[in-house]
Amino acid sequence: MRVTIEVNGRRTEEEVEDRTLLVHHLRDTLGLTATNIGCDTTSCGACTVLVDGESVKSCTVLAAQADGAAVTTVEGLAEGETLHPVQQAFQDHHGLQCGFCTPGMIMAAVSLLEANPRPTREDVRTGLEGNLCRCTGYHNIVDAVVAASGQEVPR
Amino acid sequence: MSMMGTRVVRTEDHKLITVGGSYVDDLREPDLDGAVHAMFVRSPVAHARVTAIDSREAARAPGVVAVLTAADLDLDPPGGDHAEPWLAGDAVRYVGQPVALVLTERRYQLADAAELVDVDYDPLPAVIDLDDALAGTTLLFPGTDSNVAKTHGKPFDESAFDGCEVVVTRRIVNQRVAPAPLEVRGAACAWGADGRLTMWLSTQNPQLARDAIAGGLGLDPTAMRLIAPDVGGGFGAKIGADPDPVVLGWAARHVGRPVRWSETRSENLTAMTHGRGQQQTITIGGSRDGTVRAFGLDVVQDGGAYPRLGTTLLPGMTTLMATGTYRIPRVEAYSRSVLTTTTPTAAYRGAGRPEATAAIERAMDLFATEIGMDPAEVRRRNLIGPDEFPYQTPTGATYDTGEYAAALDRVLAAADYDGLRAEQTRRRAAGDPVVLGLGLASYVEITAGDAGGESGRMTVEPDGSVTAWTGSSPHGQGHATSFAMVLADQLGIPMERITVRHGDTDEVAKAVGTFGSRSLQLGGSAMRQAGDEVIEKARQLAAEAVEASVDDIELNTDDGAWQVRGAPSGAISWAQLAARAGDGALSADVWYSDAKPTFPFGAHLAVVEVDTGTGKVVLRRLIAVDDAGPVVNPLAFEGQRHGGLAQGAAQALLEEMTYDADGNPTTGTLADYEFISATELPDFELLDMATPTTLNPLGVKGIGEAATIGSTPAVQNAVVDALSHLGVRHVDMPAGPQRVWQAISDANRRV
Ligand code: FES
Ligand code: FES
């Protein structure tokens, strides 16, 4: 079937197999490989993207279900050379190591801050519960999200 | 000014946060055009004879290029008593063992085709329980007379405890866990027209992997190029290569097309090696004044179905490190690695040392409780003193440097240990159903324990920039930043002008790679040695250039320029020197071989709250000293500690790979496996301490695994401590609500 999705502000129109997952559509059809796949049980959040502004695990939606929607992946966050505040904060606070969870984690954080612009550290932990990271122990991810919200990070 | 020890933001990050890493599954190299997709058909049963494989129907499924089984493979089988076949032949020994390989045109055709491969399994008894495995009623390998595949240390001598006033003994479990890097295993490969095989593999050790895969394929290592692209975590489980990529390389040759493979997470949890998996009997003896006189550690290591590192090497680390940070005159440490019908065990963050530390640290607490002394005080009385180094342990380790008591005291002070004890007493007295527990661990571990070498190569380009190659290929640790800092500090060339490359065996032919917390001390030292050689060459050239004596020439690292001592005017820059020297003249290619193991150490304190009504444990605080000598980049150093603390807490409280009696994994998906999340962890409280080693030019020890080693028993001890007033003396890991609640109700029944 044919699906039309606005991805990172660009209109895409592609022929896909009916059962194609959004994450595979992004990665394999559109070549946007930042969004990763970390599980097969909707558990890890590595595949998190925004669909019409809402954070969604893109391994759980068919590309067909996103027909007509606007999708944002981490590739679409920066404005030219200027990083999105969440991206910048992840770098500044060492919120990533291997980077595999990072695109999904950043998108989940963007969505979290959209809903709660001044989260407490507990809010951040709760909000990111569905995004797993094996490397960082989450501490610096929490720092990064708090910093991205413009709040002071204790050191 | 030196940038060593400053918080430098990683050069790796920009790509990772904007367009994402280039992990194996992301590769779009032209060499992989037209690749077929691969999926292994894996055994769904723990132990069986394979009587027939019928792949005819699968072969007719849409898109199928080939279905390959052991019968098709024309490779020499691996040798040895317990040989692990490339693909299972006449027997399977664990759920997840590869039995066949399906190749299809498109990814979505894989699972459909794999399901149609019809394998007849004639069941044999599963061997899950370690006592059963030891008893050997069912032998995993015909022709052997025991399931014990390896022993470490010497058999236990009970007389070690003769004359001890107090002896406490306990059987405890260090459970099997899944390393679960967020990126699962993956590979892609293509044969070139020149007959060479190029493989991209998610590995910690490209060169070791190349040698293993080339060996399996009967190739000379030079006939293969192995590239580790970005690797999404490894934690020991991506050391070298598993058998799977050998089959992939063979399959690519067989069908004459490139092959791509990425396992699913559910496959990963059962088919990637597991970590830990020890049953330990700990015995501690001493006097009522708190002096420990003898310690015994009798280990049964679950090796899984085939001997990997978990069988052959890691229990040796456990027995070696048995006495921890303590001066204990008599030690009995013995381990038997026994095979079971489960996933093979291998390295996982700490790899043998967390098991040793958990044993001794639980023992110290049991001893303290028995003699009625505070666990901090018992530890202090037995710690090896700062003037006793180098310290030779009864098990044969030589600890380099340490300040064990200082580490412990620093943690106790920062936590307000006495205040916490007072709060604990208060809450117990008030009958608070949520009780407080304090858990201590003092630890020492061995890093760069392999004492192998590492390669380092660098060249100053004619524009004054530097290209460096390290044999230490990272999987998230940030070597490109840290190693660039080492060179920048040494050469006075800004970091932005230093590029550190790694991971391609055609660029670095000989190397060891990352494991055992060896990277900075060996790879970093190799960089430093290469830098030293280049500096000496540059000094000669600079002397000629400015027509001065070599002895009068100095490198001004503030400006990155060579000058006559004390005379910055007339200085000659690296760029000028490199241009003058000609292509490649300012280069060095070294093998750092002067490697000896180092012994980082620390102390951790965990504070937990346990709801005595439900058994639920909440980790409130984790306070840590992790002393690995001077720190190159505190940002990366703290990151390693954070990750280690989390994985230790995860083992103590949540994570376990379990099997039912028939050998079916019961936590084999990420929906079932209790992978730790952000809500289950507190903010970490890190304290600084840096005791250098004299064993390498940077003075550094390894930090990759240290925090896991301390935090696991600290958290476990905290859970037991919370319940000690009820008479609970031990709770096995993971201390989940069910197990904790059971411990409480058992204790209540006893009183
Ligand atoms: S890939 Fe794990 S939740 Fe989507
Ligand atoms: S940075 Fe490696 S999984 Fe999060």
JSON list of C-alpha atoms in Angstrom, two decimals, chain A:
[
{"chain": "A", "resi": 1, "resn": "MET", "atom": "CA", "xyz": [0.00, 0.00, 0.00]},
{"chain": "A", "resi": 2, "resn": "ARG", "atom": "CA", "xyz": [0.93, 3.62, -0.38]},
{"chain": "A", "resi": 3, "resn": "VAL", "atom": "CA", "xyz": [1.63, 5.71, 2.70]},
{"chain": "A", "resi": 4, "resn": "THR", "atom": "CA", "xyz": [2.19, 9.41, 2.90]},
{"chain": "A", "resi": 5, "resn": "ILE", "atom": "CA", "xyz": [3.93, 10.65, 6.01]},
{"chain": "A", "resi": 6, "resn": "GLU", "atom": "CA", "xyz": [5.54, 13.96, 6.79]},
{"chain": "A", "resi": 7, "resn": "VAL", "atom": "CA", "xyz": [8.86, 12.98, 8.30]},
{"chain": "A", "resi": 8, "resn": "ASN", "atom": "CA", "xyz": [10.95, 15.69, 9.93]},
{"chain": "A", "resi": 9, "resn": "GLY", "atom": "CA", "xyz": [9.06, 18.30, 7.95]},
{"chain": "A", "resi": 10, "resn": "ARG", "atom": "CA", "xyz": [9.50, 16.57, 4.61]},
{"chain": "A", "resi": 11, "resn": "ARG", "atom": "CA", "xyz": [6.65, 14.88, 2.77]},
{"chain": "A", "resi": 12, "resn": "THR", "atom": "CA", "xyz": [7.34, 11.22, 1.93]},
{"chain": "A", "resi": 13, "resn": "GLU", "atom": "CA", "xyz": [5.20, 8.95, -0.16]},
{"chain": "A", "resi": 14, "resn": "GLU", "atom": "CA", "xyz": [6.18, 5.31, -0.45]},
{"chain": "A", "resi": 15, "resn": "GLU", "atom": "CA", "xyz": [4.86, 1.92, -1.37]},
{"chain": "A", "resi": 16, "resn": "VAL", "atom": "CA", "xyz": [5.12, -0.46, 1.62]},
{"chain": "A", "resi": 17, "resn": "GLU", "atom": "CA", "xyz": [4.07, -3.97, 2.50]},
{"chain": "A", "resi": 18, "resn": "ASP", "atom": "CA", "xyz": [0.93, -3.83, 4.68]},
{"chain": "A", "resi": 19, "resn": "ARG", "atom": "CA", "xyz": [2.66, -5.27, 7.72]},
{"chain": "A", "resi": 20, "resn": "THR", "atom": "CA", "xyz": [5.61, -2.86, 7.67]},
{"chain": "A", "resi": 21, "resn": "LEU", "atom": "CA", "xyz": [6.24, -1.38, 11.08]},
{"chain": "A", "resi": 22, "resn": "LEU", "atom": "CA", "xyz": [6.79, 2.34, 11.29]},
{"chain": "A", "resi": 23, "resn": "VAL", "atom": "CA", "xyz": [10.29, 1.79, 12.67]},
{"chain": "A", "resi": 24, "resn": "HIS", "atom": "CA", "xyz": [11.26, -0.36, 9.69]},
{"chain": "A", "resi": 25, "resn": "HIS", "atom": "CA", "xyz": [9.69, 2.13, 7.33]},
{"chain": "A", "resi": 26, "resn": "LEU", "atom": "CA", "xyz": [11.80, 4.90, 8.82]},
{"chain": "A", "resi": 27, "resn": "ARG", "atom": "CA", "xyz": [14.97, 2.86, 8.84]},
{"chain": "A", "resi": 28, "resn": "ASP", "atom": "CA", "xyz": [14.75, 0.73, 5.74]},
{"chain": "A", "resi": 29, "resn": "THR", "atom": "CA", "xyz": [12.51, 2.64, 3.33]},
{"chain": "A", "resi": 30, "resn": "LEU", "atom": "CA", "xyz": [13.45, 6.19, 4.27]},
{"chain": "A", "resi": 31, "resn": "GLY", "atom": "CA", "xyz": [17.02, 5.50, 5.40]},
{"chain": "A", "resi": 32, "resn": "LEU", "atom": "CA", "xyz": [16.60, 7.28, 8.74]},
{"chain": "A", "resi": 33, "resn": "THR", "atom": "CA", "xyz": [18.61, 4.88, 10.86]},
{"chain": "A", "resi": 34, "resn": "ALA", "atom": "CA", "xyz": [18.96, 6.89, 14.07]},
{"chain": "A", "resi": 35, "resn": "THR", "atom": "CA", "xyz": [15.82, 5.33, 15.50]},
{"chain": "A", "resi": 36, "resn": "ASN", "atom": "CA", "xyz": [16.88, 1.95, 16.86]},
{"chain": "A", "resi": 37, "resn": "ILE", "atom": "CA", "xyz": [15.26, -1.36, 17.67]},
{"chain": "A", "resi": 38, "resn": "GLY", "atom": "CA", "xyz": [16.15, -2.82, 21.05]},
{"chain": "A", "resi": 39, "resn": "CYS", "atom": "CA", "xyz": [13.44, -5.40, 21.64]},
{"chain": "A", "resi": 40, "resn": "ASP", "atom": "CA", "xyz": [10.51, -7.34, 20.30]},
{"chain": "A", "resi": 41, "resn": "THR", "atom": "CA", "xyz": [8.13, -6.87, 23.21]},
{"chain": "A", "resi": 42, "resn": "THR", "atom": "CA", "xyz": [7.51, -3.09, 23.31]},
{"chain": "A", "resi": 43, "resn": "SER", "atom": "CA", "xyz": [9.70, -2.88, 26.38]},
{"chain": "A", "resi": 44, "resn": "CYS", "atom": "CA", "xyz": [12.75, -0.75, 25.64]},
{"chain": "A", "resi": 45, "resn": "GLY", "atom": "CA", "xyz": [11.74, 2.53, 24.00]},
{"chain": "A", "resi": 46, "resn": "ALA", "atom": "CA", "xyz": [14.79, 2.64, 21.73]},
{"chain": "A", "resi": 47, "resn": "CYS", "atom": "CA", "xyz": [12.37, 3.17, 18.84]},
{"chain": "A", "resi": 48, "resn": "THR", "atom": "CA", "xyz": [10.57, 6.18, 20.33]},
{"chain": "A", "resi": 49, "resn": "VAL", "atom": "CA", "xyz": [9.57, 8.89, 17.86]},
{"chain": "A", "resi": 50, "resn": "LEU", "atom": "CA", "xyz": [6.96, 11.64, 17.87]},
{"chain": "A", "resi": 51, "resn": "VAL", "atom": "CA", "xyz": [3.80, 11.07, 15.85]},
{"chain": "A", "resi": 52, "resn": "ASP", "atom": "CA", "xyz": [1.83, 14.30, 15.61]},
{"chain": "A", "resi": 53, "resn": "GLY", "atom": "CA", "xyz": [3.76, 15.49, 18.64]},
{"chain": "A", "resi": 54, "resn": "GLU", "atom": "CA", "xyz": [3.02, 12.47, 20.84]},
{"chain": "A", "resi": 55, "resn": "SER", "atom": "CA", "xyz": [5.79, 10.07, 21.78]},
{"chain": "A", "resi": 56, "resn": "VAL", "atom": "CA", "xyz": [5.17, 6.65, 20.30]},
{"chain": "A", "resi": 57, "resn": "LYS", "atom": "CA", "xyz": [7.13, 3.41, 20.25]},
{"chain": "A", "resi": 58, "resn": "SER", "atom": "CA", "xyz": [7.51, 3.07, 16.52]},
{"chain": "A", "resi": 59, "resn": "CYS", "atom": "CA", "xyz": [7.90, -0.71, 16.74]},
{"chain": "A", "resi": 60, "resn": "THR", "atom": "CA", "xyz": [4.27, -0.94, 17.81]},
{"chain": "A", "resi": 61, "resn": "VAL", "atom": "CA", "xyz": [2.67, 1.01, 14.97]},
{"chain": "A", "resi": 62, "resn": "LEU", "atom": "CA", "xyz": [2.34, 0.08, 11.37]},
{"chain": "A", "resi": 63, "resn": "ALA", "atom": "CA", "xyz": [3.61, 2.54, 8.82]},
{"chain": "A", "resi": 64, "resn": "ALA", "atom": "CA", "xyz": [0.06, 2.46, 7.49]},
{"chain": "A", "resi": 65, "resn": "GLN", "atom": "CA", "xyz": [-1.28, 3.76, 10.80]},
{"chain": "A", "resi": 66, "resn": "ALA", "atom": "CA", "xyz": [0.95, 6.80, 10.47]},
{"chain": "A", "resi": 67, "resn": "ASP", "atom": "CA", "xyz": [-0.47, 7.58, 7.03]},
{"chain": "A", "resi": 68, "resn": "GLY", "atom": "CA", "xyz": [-1.21, 11.27, 6.93]},
{"chain": "A", "resi": 69, "resn": "ALA", "atom": "CA", "xyz": [0.62, 11.97, 10.19]},
{"chain": "A", "resi": 70, "resn": "ALA", "atom": "CA", "xyz": [3.71, 14.05, 10.94]},
{"chain": "A", "resi": 71, "resn": "VAL", "atom": "CA", "xyz": [6.60, 12.06, 12.40]},
{"chain": "A", "resi": 72, "resn": "THR", "atom": "CA", "xyz": [9.65, 13.52, 14.11]},
{"chain": "A", "resi": 73, "resn": "THR", "atom": "CA", "xyz": [12.77, 11.48, 14.72]},
{"chain": "A", "resi": 74, "resn": "VAL", "atom": "CA", "xyz": [15.98, 12.62, 16.39]},
{"chain": "A", "resi": 75, "resn": "GLU", "atom": "CA", "xyz": [17.31, 13.49, 12.92]},
{"chain": "A", "resi": 76, "resn": "GLY", "atom": "CA", "xyz": [14.66, 16.22, 12.75]},
{"chain": "A", "resi": 77, "resn": "LEU", "atom": "CA", "xyz": [15.34, 17.90, 16.08]},
{"chain": "A", "resi": 78, "resn": "ALA", "atom": "CA", "xyz": [18.26, 20.22, 15.46]},
{"chain": "A", "resi": 79, "resn": "GLU", "atom": "CA", "xyz": [17.73, 23.50, 13.63]},
{"chain": "A", "resi": 80, "resn": "GLY", "atom": "CA", "xyz": [20.60, 23.44, 11.21]},
{"chain": "A", "resi": 81, "resn": "GLU", "atom": "CA", "xyz": [23.76, 23.56, 13.31]},
{"chain": "A", "resi": 82, "resn": "THR", "atom": "CA", "xyz": [21.87, 24.44, 16.47]},
{"chain": "A", "resi": 83, "resn": "LEU", "atom": "CA", "xyz": [21.11, 21.47, 18.64]},
{"chain": "A", "resi": 84, "resn": "HIS", "atom": "CA", "xyz": [17.73, 21.12, 20.32]},
{"chain": "A", "resi": 85, "resn": "PRO", "atom": "CA", "xyz": [18.11, 21.92, 24.05]},
{"chain": "A", "resi": 86, "resn": "VAL", "atom": "CA", "xyz": [17.58, 18.27, 24.93]},
{"chain": "A", "resi": 87, "resn": "GLN", "atom": "CA", "xyz": [20.28, 17.15, 22.52]},
{"chain": "A", "resi": 88, "resn": "GLN", "atom": "CA", "xyz": [22.63, 19.79, 23.87]},
{"chain": "A", "resi": 89, "resn": "ALA", "atom": "CA", "xyz": [21.93, 18.77, 27.44]},
{"chain": "A", "resi": 90, "resn": "PHE", "atom": "CA", "xyz": [22.53, 15.09, 26.70]},
{"chain": "A", "resi": 91, "resn": "GLN", "atom": "CA", "xyz": [25.94, 16.01, 25.36]},
{"chain": "A", "resi": 92, "resn": "ASP", "atom": "CA", "xyz": [26.82, 18.48, 28.12]},
{"chain": "A", "resi": 93, "resn": "HIS", "atom": "CA", "xyz": [25.78, 16.12, 30.91]},
{"chain": "A", "resi": 94, "resn": "HIS", "atom": "CA", "xyz": [27.17, 12.92, 29.39]},
{"chain": "A", "resi": 95, "resn": "GLY", "atom": "CA", "xyz": [23.69, 11.46, 29.13]},
{"chain": "A", "resi": 96, "resn": "LEU", "atom": "CA", "xyz": [24.83, 8.84, 26.67]},
{"chain": "A", "resi": 97, "resn": "GLN", "atom": "CA", "xyz": [27.56, 6.27, 26.35]},
{"chain": "A", "resi": 98, "resn": "CYS", "atom": "CA", "xyz": [27.04, 3.73, 23.58]},
{"chain": "A", "resi": 99, "resn": "GLY", "atom": "CA", "xyz": [24.28, 5.92, 22.15]},
{"chain": "A", "resi": 100, "resn": "PHE", "atom": "CA", "xyz": [21.95, 3.09, 21.24]},
{"chain": "A", "resi": 101, "resn": "CYS", "atom": "CA", "xyz": [19.10, 4.12, 23.53]},
{"chain": "A", "resi": 102, "resn": "THR", "atom": "CA", "xyz": [19.79, 7.77, 22.92]},
{"chain": "A", "resi": 103, "resn": "PRO", "atom": "CA", "xyz": [17.61, 8.73, 19.92]},
{"chain": "A", "resi": 104, "resn": "GLY", "atom": "CA", "xyz": [14.59, 7.14, 21.57]},
{"chain": "A", "resi": 105, "resn": "MET", "atom": "CA", "xyz": [15.51, 8.54, 24.96]},
{"chain": "A", "resi": 106, "resn": "ILE", "atom": "CA", "xyz": [15.88, 12.05, 23.58]},
{"chain": "A", "resi": 107, "resn": "MET", "atom": "CA", "xyz": [12.51, 11.87, 21.82]},
{"chain": "A", "resi": 108, "resn": "ALA", "atom": "CA", "xyz": [10.86, 10.59, 24.99]},
{"chain": "A", "resi": 109, "resn": "ALA", "atom": "CA", "xyz": [12.48, 13.45, 26.90]},
{"chain": "A", "resi": 110, "resn": "VAL", "atom": "CA", "xyz": [11.29, 16.01, 24.38]},
{"chain": "A", "resi": 111, "resn": "SER", "atom": "CA", "xyz": [7.77, 14.71, 24.76]},
{"chain": "A", "resi": 112, "resn": "LEU", "atom": "CA", "xyz": [8.07, 14.64, 28.55]},
{"chain": "A", "resi": 113, "resn": "LEU", "atom": "CA", "xyz": [9.17, 18.28, 28.67]},
{"chain": "A", "resi": 114, "resn": "GLU", "atom": "CA", "xyz": [6.35, 19.21, 26.32]},
{"chain": "A", "resi": 115, "resn": "ALA", "atom": "CA", "xyz": [3.89, 17.85, 28.89]},
{"chain": "A", "resi": 116, "resn": "ASN", "atom": "CA", "xyz": [5.81, 18.96, 31.97]},
{"chain": "A", "resi": 117, "resn": "PRO", "atom": "CA", "xyz": [8.17, 21.86, 31.30]},
{"chain": "A", "resi": 118, "resn": "ARG", "atom": "CA", "xyz": [9.67, 21.93, 34.82]},
{"chain": "A", "resi": 119, "resn": "PRO", "atom": "CA", "xyz": [9.86, 18.32, 35.95]},
{"chain": "A", "resi": 120, "resn": "THR", "atom": "CA", "xyz": [11.39, 17.20, 39.21]},
{"chain": "A", "resi": 121, "resn": "ARG", "atom": "CA", "xyz": [14.01, 14.48, 39.08]},
{"chain": "A", "resi": 122, "resn": "GLU", "atom": "CA", "xyz": [11.35, 12.00, 40.16]},
{"chain": "A", "resi": 123, "resn": "ASP", "atom": "CA", "xyz": [9.08, 13.20, 37.36]},
{"chain": "A", "resi": 124, "resn": "VAL", "atom": "CA", "xyz": [11.85, 12.56, 34.89]},
{"chain": "A", "resi": 125, "resn": "ARG", "atom": "CA", "xyz": [12.48, 9.07, 36.21]},
{"chain": "A", "resi": 126, "resn": "THR", "atom": "CA", "xyz": [8.80, 8.21, 36.05]},
{"chain": "A", "resi": 127, "resn": "GLY", "atom": "CA", "xyz": [8.39, 9.78, 32.64]},
{"chain": "A", "resi": 128, "resn": "LEU", "atom": "CA", "xyz": [11.27, 7.79, 31.20]},
{"chain": "A", "resi": 129, "resn": "GLU", "atom": "CA", "xyz": [10.39, 4.48, 32.82]},
{"chain": "A", "resi": 130, "resn": "GLY", "atom": "CA", "xyz": [9.61, 2.95, 29.44]},
{"chain": "A", "resi": 131, "resn": "ASN", "atom": "CA", "xyz": [12.99, 3.85, 27.97]},
{"chain": "A", "resi": 132, "resn": "LEU", "atom": "CA", "xyz": [15.75, 1.49, 28.95]},
{"chain": "A", "resi": 133, "resn": "CYS", "atom": "CA", "xyz": [19.43, 2.33, 29.02]},
{"chain": "A", "resi": 134, "resn": "ARG", "atom": "CA", "xyz": [22.08, -0.23, 29.89]},
{"chain": "A", "resi": 135, "resn": "CYS", "atom": "CA", "xyz": [25.06, 2.13, 30.05]},
{"chain": "A", "resi": 136, "resn": "THR", "atom": "CA", "xyz": [24.37, 5.29, 32.00]},
{"chain": "A", "resi": 137, "resn": "GLY", "atom": "CA", "xyz": [22.52, 4.13, 35.10]},
{"chain": "A", "resi": 138, "resn": "TYR", "atom": "CA", "xyz": [20.10, 6.96, 34.15]},
{"chain": "A", "resi": 139, "resn": "HIS", "atom": "CA", "xyz": [21.69, 9.48, 36.52]},
{"chain": "A", "resi": 140, "resn": "ASN", "atom": "CA", "xyz": [23.11, 11.68, 33.79]},
{"chain": "A", "resi": 141, "resn": "ILE", "atom": "CA", "xyz": [19.99, 11.27, 31.68]},
{"chain": "A", "resi": 142, "resn": "VAL", "atom": "CA", "xyz": [17.99, 12.73, 34.55]},
{"chain": "A", "resi": 143, "resn": "ASP", "atom": "CA", "xyz": [20.58, 15.53, 34.84]},
{"chain": "A", "resi": 144, "resn": "ALA", "atom": "CA", "xyz": [20.27, 16.21, 31.14]},
{"chain": "A", "resi": 145, "resn": "VAL", "atom": "CA", "xyz": [16.50, 16.41, 31.09]},
{"chain": "A", "resi": 146, "resn": "VAL", "atom": "CA", "xyz": [16.40, 18.63, 34.17]},
{"chain": "A", "resi": 147, "resn": "ALA", "atom": "CA", "xyz": [19.04, 20.88, 32.59]},
{"chain": "A", "resi": 148, "resn": "ALA", "atom": "CA", "xyz": [17.15, 21.00, 29.31]},
{"chain": "A", "resi": 149, "resn": "SER", "atom": "CA", "xyz": [14.14, 22.31, 31.23]},
{"chain": "A", "resi": 150, "resn": "GLY", "atom": "CA", "xyz": [16.27, 25.27, 32.29]},
{"chain": "A", "resi": 151, "resn": "GLN", "atom": "CA", "xyz": [16.55, 24.17, 35.90]},
{"chain": "A", "resi": 152, "resn": "GLU", "atom": "CA", "xyz": [19.73, 23.97, 37.89]},
{"chain": "A", "resi": 153, "resn": "VAL", "atom": "CA", "xyz": [21.41, 20.58, 38.12]},
{"chain": "A", "resi": 154, "resn": "PRO", "atom": "CA", "xyz": [22.97, 20.00, 41.54]},
{"chain": "A", "resi": 155, "resn": "ARG", "atom": "CA", "xyz": [26.58, 18.86, 41.47]}
]
